[in-house]
Coordinates of C-alpha atoms and ligand atoms in Angstrom, one line a residue:
M1321 CA 34.8 76.0 83.2
T1322 CA 33.8 74.5 86.4
T1323 CA 34.5 75.8 90.0
V1324 CA 35.7 73.2 92.5
A1325 CA 37.0 73.6 96.2
A1326 CA 40.8 73.2 96.8
Y1327 CA 43.2 73.7 99.2
A1328 CA 45.9 76.1 98.0
A1329 CA 49.1 78.1 99.2
P1330 CA 48.2 82.0 98.4
A1331 CA 51.7 83.0 98.4
A1332 CA 55.4 81.4 98.8
K1333 CA 55.5 80.2 102.3
A1334 CA 52.0 81.2 103.3
P1335 CA 49.7 78.5 105.1
L1336 CA 47.5 76.6 102.8
E1337 CA 43.7 77.7 103.0
R1338 CA 40.5 76.5 101.6
T1339 CA 39.7 78.2 98.3
T1340 CA 38.2 77.4 94.9
V1341 CA 39.8 76.8 91.6
E1342 CA 38.6 76.4 88.0
R1343 CA 38.9 73.2 85.9
R1344 CA 38.7 73.2 82.0
P1345 CA 35.9 71.6 80.6
V1346 CA 36.0 67.9 79.7
G1347 CA 37.6 67.8 76.1
E1348 CA 37.9 65.2 73.7
N1349 CA 40.3 63.0 75.3
D1350 CA 40.0 64.2 78.4
V1351 CA 38.8 62.1 81.9
L1352 CA 37.1 64.0 84.8
I1353 CA 38.2 62.5 88.0
D1354 CA 36.3 62.9 91.3
I1355 CA 39.3 63.0 93.5
K1356 CA 38.8 60.8 96.6
F1357 CA 42.4 61.0 98.2
A1358 CA 45.6 63.1 97.7
G1359 CA 49.1 62.3 99.1
I1360 CA 51.4 64.8 100.8
C1361 CA 54.8 64.4 99.1
H1362 CA 58.0 66.5 100.7
S1363 CA 58.1 68.0 96.7
D1364 CA 54.6 69.9 97.9
I1365 CA 56.4 71.3 100.7
H1366 CA 59.8 72.2 98.7
Q1367 CA 57.7 74.0 96.0
V1368 CA 55.0 75.9 98.4
R1369 CA 58.0 77.2 100.0
E1370 CA 59.8 78.2 97.1
G1371 CA 62.6 76.0 97.9
W1372 CA 63.5 75.0 94.2
G1373 CA 62.9 78.5 92.6
K1374 CA 60.2 80.8 91.6
A1375 CA 56.9 79.2 91.7
I1376 CA 53.3 79.9 90.5
F1377 CA 50.8 81.1 93.2
P1378 CA 48.0 80.5 94.4
M1379 CA 49.4 76.9 94.6
V1380 CA 47.4 73.7 94.7
P1381 CA 49.9 71.1 95.7
G1382 CA 49.3 67.5 95.2
H1383 CA 50.4 64.9 92.7
E1384 CA 49.6 61.6 94.4
I1385 CA 45.9 61.4 93.1
A1386 CA 43.5 58.5 93.3
G1387 CA 40.1 58.9 92.5
V1388 CA 37.0 57.6 90.4
V1389 CA 36.3 58.7 86.7
A1390 CA 33.0 61.1 86.8
E1391 CA 32.8 61.7 82.8
T1392 CA 34.8 61.0 79.8
G1393 CA 35.2 63.1 76.7
P1394 CA 33.9 61.6 73.3
G1395 CA 37.4 60.4 72.1
V1396 CA 38.6 58.6 75.3
T1397 CA 38.9 54.7 74.9
R1398 CA 40.9 53.6 77.9
F1399 CA 38.5 54.4 80.7
K1400 CA 34.6 54.6 81.6
T1401 CA 32.7 56.3 84.4
G1402 CA 33.4 54.7 87.7
D1403 CA 36.8 53.4 86.8
R1404 CA 39.4 53.8 89.7
V1405 CA 42.1 55.8 88.6
G1406 CA 45.3 57.6 89.5
V1407 CA 47.5 60.7 88.3
G1408 CA 50.9 61.3 89.2
C1409 CA 53.4 64.0 88.6
M1410 CA 52.6 64.8 85.0
V1411 CA 49.6 65.7 83.2
D1412 CA 50.8 66.2 79.8
S1413 CA 54.1 66.2 77.6
C1414 CA 55.1 66.9 74.1
R1415 CA 54.5 63.4 73.1
V1416 CA 57.0 63.5 70.1
C1417 CA 60.6 63.9 71.6
T1418 CA 62.6 60.7 71.6
N1419 CA 61.9 60.3 75.3
C1420 CA 58.2 60.7 75.1
K1421 CA 58.2 58.1 72.6
A1422 CA 60.3 55.8 74.7
G1423 CA 58.0 56.1 77.7
L1424 CA 60.1 58.5 79.4
E1425 CA 57.9 61.3 79.3
Q1426 CA 59.1 62.7 82.7
Y1427 CA 62.2 63.5 80.8
C1428 CA 60.5 65.2 77.8
A1429 CA 62.5 67.5 75.8
D1430 CA 60.4 70.2 76.4
G1431 CA 59.8 69.5 79.7
P1432 CA 56.4 67.6 80.9
V1433 CA 53.3 69.5 81.9
W1434 CA 53.6 68.8 85.8
T1435 CA 50.3 68.3 87.7
Y1436 CA 50.7 71.8 89.8
N1437 CA 53.0 74.7 89.6
S1438 CA 53.3 74.5 85.8
I1439 CA 51.7 76.0 82.7
G1440 CA 49.5 73.7 80.8
K1441 CA 49.2 73.6 77.0
D1442 CA 46.0 75.8 77.2
G1443 CA 48.3 78.4 78.6
E1444 CA 46.7 78.2 82.0
P1445 CA 48.5 77.2 85.5
T1446 CA 47.8 73.8 86.5
Y1447 CA 46.6 72.8 89.9
G1448 CA 46.9 69.5 92.0
G1449 CA 45.2 67.1 93.7
Y1450 CA 44.2 69.0 97.0
A1451 CA 40.9 69.6 95.3
Q1452 CA 37.4 68.0 94.7
T1453 CA 38.3 67.2 91.0
V1454 CA 40.7 67.2 88.0
V1455 CA 40.6 67.0 84.3
V1456 CA 43.2 65.2 82.7
D1457 CA 44.2 63.7 79.0
E1458 CA 43.5 60.0 79.4
N1459 CA 47.1 59.4 78.0
Y1460 CA 48.2 60.8 81.5
V1461 CA 46.0 58.7 83.8
V1462 CA 46.5 55.3 85.3
R1463 CA 44.2 52.3 86.3
I1464 CA 44.2 51.6 90.1
P1465 CA 43.9 47.8 90.4
G1466 CA 41.1 46.6 92.4
A1467 CA 43.3 44.9 94.9
L1468 CA 44.9 48.0 96.1
P1469 CA 42.5 50.6 98.5
L1470 CA 42.4 54.0 97.0
D1471 CA 43.9 55.9 100.0
A1472 CA 46.9 53.9 100.7
A1473 CA 47.5 53.6 96.7
A1474 CA 47.6 57.3 96.3
P1475 CA 51.2 57.6 97.4
L1476 CA 52.2 55.2 95.0
L1477 CA 51.5 57.8 92.1
C1478 CA 54.7 59.6 93.4
A1479 CA 56.3 57.7 96.0
G1480 CA 55.8 54.5 94.4
I1481 CA 57.0 55.1 90.9
T1482 CA 60.0 57.3 92.0
T1483 CA 61.1 54.2 93.8
Y1484 CA 60.1 51.4 91.6
S1485 CA 61.9 53.1 88.5
P1486 CA 65.3 53.1 89.8
L1487 CA 65.1 49.8 91.7
R1488 CA 64.3 48.3 88.3
H1489 CA 66.6 50.3 86.3
W1490 CA 69.5 49.4 88.8
A1491 CA 68.0 45.4 88.7
A1492 CA 67.3 45.3 92.4
G1493 CA 66.6 41.7 93.1
P1494 CA 68.0 38.3 94.5
G1495 CA 71.8 38.6 95.4
K1496 CA 71.6 42.2 95.2
R1497 CA 72.4 44.5 98.4
V1498 CA 70.3 47.5 98.4
A1499 CA 70.3 50.4 101.0
V1500 CA 67.6 52.8 101.3
V1501 CA 68.5 56.2 102.9
G1502 CA 65.7 57.9 104.9
L1503 CA 62.6 56.1 105.9
G1504 CA 59.9 58.6 105.2
G1505 CA 57.4 58.6 102.2
L1506 CA 59.5 57.6 99.6
G1507 CA 61.7 55.4 101.8
H1508 CA 59.2 53.1 103.3
V1509 CA 57.7 52.4 99.9
A1510 CA 61.3 51.7 98.6
V1511 CA 61.9 49.2 101.2
K1512 CA 58.6 47.4 100.4
I1513 CA 59.2 47.4 96.8
A1514 CA 62.9 46.3 97.0
H1515 CA 61.9 43.6 99.3
A1516 CA 59.3 42.5 97.0
L1517 CA 61.7 42.4 94.3
G1518 CA 63.8 40.0 96.4
A1519 CA 66.7 42.2 97.2
D1520 CA 68.5 42.4 100.7
V1521 CA 67.4 45.3 102.0
T1522 CA 69.0 47.6 104.6
V1523 CA 67.5 51.0 105.7
L1524 CA 70.1 53.8 106.8
S1525 CA 68.2 56.3 109.0
Q1526 CA 69.1 59.1 111.2
S1527 CA 68.3 57.0 114.2
L1528 CA 67.1 53.6 115.4
R1529 CA 63.7 54.8 116.3
K1530 CA 61.8 53.3 113.6
K1531 CA 63.8 50.1 113.3
D1532 CA 60.8 48.0 114.2
D1533 CA 58.8 49.3 111.4
G1534 CA 61.8 49.0 109.0
L1535 CA 62.1 45.5 109.7
R1536 CA 58.4 44.9 109.4
L1537 CA 58.2 46.5 106.0
G1538 CA 60.8 44.3 104.6
A1539 CA 64.2 45.4 105.6
A1540 CA 66.7 42.5 106.9
H1541 CA 68.9 45.3 108.3
Y1542 CA 68.8 48.7 110.0
H1543 CA 71.3 51.1 111.0
A1544 CA 71.4 54.5 112.4
T1545 CA 73.6 57.0 110.2
S1546 CA 74.0 59.0 113.5
D1547 CA 76.4 56.0 114.7
P1548 CA 79.9 56.3 113.1
A1549 CA 80.2 52.7 113.4
T1550 CA 77.6 52.2 110.7
F1551 CA 80.1 53.6 108.0
E1552 CA 82.9 51.3 109.3
E1553 CA 80.7 48.1 109.6
L1554 CA 79.2 48.5 106.1
A1555 CA 82.2 50.2 103.8
G1556 CA 82.0 48.4 100.4
H1557 CA 78.8 46.5 101.0
F1558 CA 76.0 47.9 98.7
D1559 CA 75.6 47.2 95.1
L1560 CA 72.9 50.1 95.0
I1561 CA 72.2 52.8 97.6
V1562 CA 68.8 54.5 97.1
N1563 CA 69.0 58.1 98.6
T1564 CA 65.5 59.6 99.5
V1565 CA 66.8 62.3 101.9
S1566 CA 65.3 65.7 101.2
A1567 CA 68.1 67.5 102.7
P1568 CA 71.8 67.5 101.8
L1569 CA 74.1 64.7 103.0
D1570 CA 77.7 64.0 103.2
F1571 CA 77.9 62.0 99.9
A1572 CA 81.5 60.9 100.4
A1573 CA 80.6 58.9 103.4
Y1574 CA 77.7 57.1 101.5
F1575 CA 80.0 56.6 98.5
S1576 CA 82.3 54.7 100.9
L1577 CA 79.2 52.2 101.4
L1578 CA 79.2 51.2 97.6
R1579 CA 81.0 48.1 96.4
T1580 CA 83.0 48.5 93.2
D1581 CA 80.9 49.4 90.2
G1582 CA 78.1 50.2 92.9
T1583 CA 75.6 53.0 92.2
M1584 CA 74.1 55.7 94.6
V1585 CA 71.0 57.1 93.1
N1586 CA 69.7 60.3 94.4
L1587 CA 65.8 60.9 94.5
G1588 CA 65.9 63.2 97.2
L1589 CA 66.0 67.0 95.9
P1590 CA 67.5 69.3 98.5
E1591 CA 67.0 73.0 98.1
E1592 CA 70.7 73.7 98.5
P1593 CA 73.7 72.5 96.2
V1594 CA 75.6 69.7 97.6
P1595 CA 79.6 69.5 97.3
V1596 CA 80.6 66.2 96.3
A1597 CA 84.3 64.9 96.7
M1598 CA 85.2 63.0 93.6
Q1599 CA 87.8 61.0 95.1
A1600 CA 85.1 59.1 97.0
L1601 CA 83.7 57.8 93.7
F1602 CA 86.8 57.0 91.9
G1603 CA 87.9 54.5 94.6
G1604 CA 86.1 51.5 93.0
R1605 CA 84.3 53.0 89.7
R1606 CA 81.5 53.8 91.8
S1607 CA 78.4 55.9 90.1
M1608 CA 76.4 58.5 91.3
S1609 CA 73.0 59.4 89.7
S1610 CA 69.7 60.5 90.1
S1611 CA 66.0 59.4 88.7
G1612 CA 62.9 61.4 88.4
I1613 CA 59.5 59.5 88.9
G1614 CA 59.1 57.2 86.0
G1615 CA 57.0 57.3 82.6
I1616 CA 53.3 56.6 82.3
A1617 CA 53.6 53.0 81.1
E1618 CA 55.8 52.2 84.2
T1619 CA 53.8 54.0 86.5
Q1620 CA 50.9 51.3 85.4
E1621 CA 53.5 48.5 85.6
M1622 CA 54.2 49.8 88.9
L1623 CA 50.5 49.7 90.3
D1624 CA 50.3 46.3 88.7
F1625 CA 53.3 44.9 90.5
C1626 CA 52.0 46.7 93.9
A1627 CA 48.8 45.0 93.5
E1628 CA 50.4 41.5 92.7
H1629 CA 52.7 41.8 95.8
G1630 CA 50.3 43.5 98.2
V1631 CA 52.4 46.7 98.2
T1632 CA 50.9 49.9 99.7
A1633 CA 52.0 53.1 101.7
E1634 CA 51.6 53.2 105.2
I1635 CA 49.3 56.2 105.7
E1636 CA 48.0 58.7 108.2
L1637 CA 44.5 59.8 106.8
I1638 CA 44.0 63.3 107.5
R1639 CA 41.4 66.2 107.2
A1640 CA 42.1 68.8 104.5
D1641 CA 42.2 71.3 107.4
Q1642 CA 45.1 69.3 109.1
V1643 CA 47.3 70.0 106.1
N1644 CA 49.6 72.8 107.4
E1645 CA 50.3 70.7 110.6
A1646 CA 51.1 67.7 108.4
Y1647 CA 53.9 69.8 106.4
E1648 CA 55.2 70.8 110.0
R1649 CA 55.5 67.0 110.8
V1650 CA 56.9 65.8 107.3
L1651 CA 59.7 68.6 108.0
A1652 CA 60.6 67.3 111.5
S1653 CA 60.7 63.6 110.0
D1654 CA 57.8 62.8 112.0
V1655 CA 55.7 61.2 109.3
R1656 CA 54.7 57.1 109.4
Y1657 CA 54.8 57.0 106.6
R1658 CA 52.6 59.4 104.3
F1659 CA 49.8 61.6 105.3
V1660 CA 47.2 61.3 102.9
I1661 CA 44.2 63.9 102.5
D1662 CA 40.5 62.8 102.5
T1663 CA 39.4 65.1 100.0
A1664 CA 35.7 64.8 101.0
T1665 CA 36.8 67.2 103.8
I1666 CA 37.9 69.8 101.6
Ligands
NAP2294 P1 59.9 62.6 103.8 O1 58.8 61.8 103.8 O2 60.0 63.9 104.4 O3 61.4 61.5 103.9 C1 62.6 61.9 103.9 C2 63.2 61.2 105.0 O4 64.6 61.7 104.9 C3 62.8 61.7 106.4 O5 61.6 60.9 106.9 C4 64.1 61.2 107.0 O6 64.2 59.8 107.3 C5 65.1 61.7 106.2 N1 65.8 63.0 106.6 C6 65.2 64.0 106.6 N2 65.9 65.2 107.0 C7 67.1 64.7 107.2 C8 68.5 65.2 107.3 N3 68.5 66.4 107.5 N4 69.4 64.3 107.3 C9 69.2 62.9 107.1 N5 68.1 62.5 106.8 C10 66.9 63.3 106.9 O7 60.0 63.1 102.1 P2 59.6 62.1 100.8 O8 58.4 62.7 100.4 O9 59.9 60.9 100.7 O10 60.7 63.0 99.7 C11 62.1 63.0 100.0 C12 62.6 63.9 98.9 O11 62.5 63.1 97.7 C13 62.1 65.2 98.8 O12 63.3 66.1 98.5 C14 61.4 65.1 97.5 O13 61.2 66.3 97.1 C15 62.1 64.1 96.5 N6 61.3 63.6 95.6 C16 61.9 63.1 94.4 C17 61.4 62.8 93.5 C18 62.1 62.1 92.4 O14 61.2 62.1 91.1 N7 63.0 62.1 92.2 C19 60.0 62.5 93.6 C20 59.2 62.6 94.8 C21 60.1 63.2 95.8 P3 64.7 59.0 108.7 O15 64.0 59.9 109.7 O16 64.5 57.7 108.7 O17 66.3 59.4 108.5
ZN2295 ZN1 56.1 63.6 94.8
ZN2296 ZN1 58.5 65.0 74.8

């Protein structure tokens, strides 16, 4: 075991503080990663606050990990010391179920081993990326292309794949009208990727405060959801609505913006159940769906796509001791557009 410095929440809702955690020895197929940057996802905040149910403490959040390989186990074939690598939300899965075999490890029948707030195959709790190092099986590690700076690439490991996967699944591209609801961490990457895929992109934000940014990131249109005229003007307009909002929404109002056979895919994971009026879907054979991150191969595909199209996150780089303040700003929708911790400051 190796002791490394980390930032952890000692208990539910408690502020994060500097501490240490144990990392397992580098096994046969493991890669030891020297973590350089860790993005702050809203999911980190939901879990630190036990908003999704009982969690494991102390909790070292962080599933947007970018770093450099420091050591490899004897059986590792895909990575060598010095490689630039990333780790997202999963660090293992059963590998034999139908979903794992189909490259959908995120939907593993046994549930994947999450990067933190989970129990690993060794029976020990997993600890995430707000730390100096992590040891991960090479099958759950991806390569960060040289064209992507490590700090701005870190958020792609969750925000990138979470938006890329549904945009590809529902075939966002030329001739498709795509709405992105919420211009936060996920939302701003969704805008960039949907634009790079050739879709006609609209941002639906609470206000017009970030309009200039939204248009610069690749949206062709920008509307405030606080303005009732938005819902009249855009009725029946979209092929696909990508909802990245972390709080409950008036779903019926958004369904009315879909064309016949349009889909609203929900990526946001509010802490409370959301009532849905089925009549709103019924008019026009509309669908409501959800999507969770993406598989390992698709995460690599997303990184290669982002390198090819120059897509990275817009980040605010912070010191580790600013993490609690950053959480408050995320909760206040005051993030432009992803906080990333410089792990050298831990
Ligand atoms: P974020 O940076 O906080 O962005 C969420 C955005 O939603 C905000 O910037 C804001 O955008 C909007 N918003 C916030 N509160 C709102 C409210 N009460 N009403 C309307 N709009 C509101 O969060 P994130 O990191 O992108 O994560 C978003 C959600 O996705 C979280 O629930 C997270 O847990 C979840 N998530 C899911 C997956 C998955 O696999 N499905 C993966 C990662 C994250 P505007 O200011 O533009 O309105
Ligand atoms: Zn995340
Ligand atoms: Zn499985």
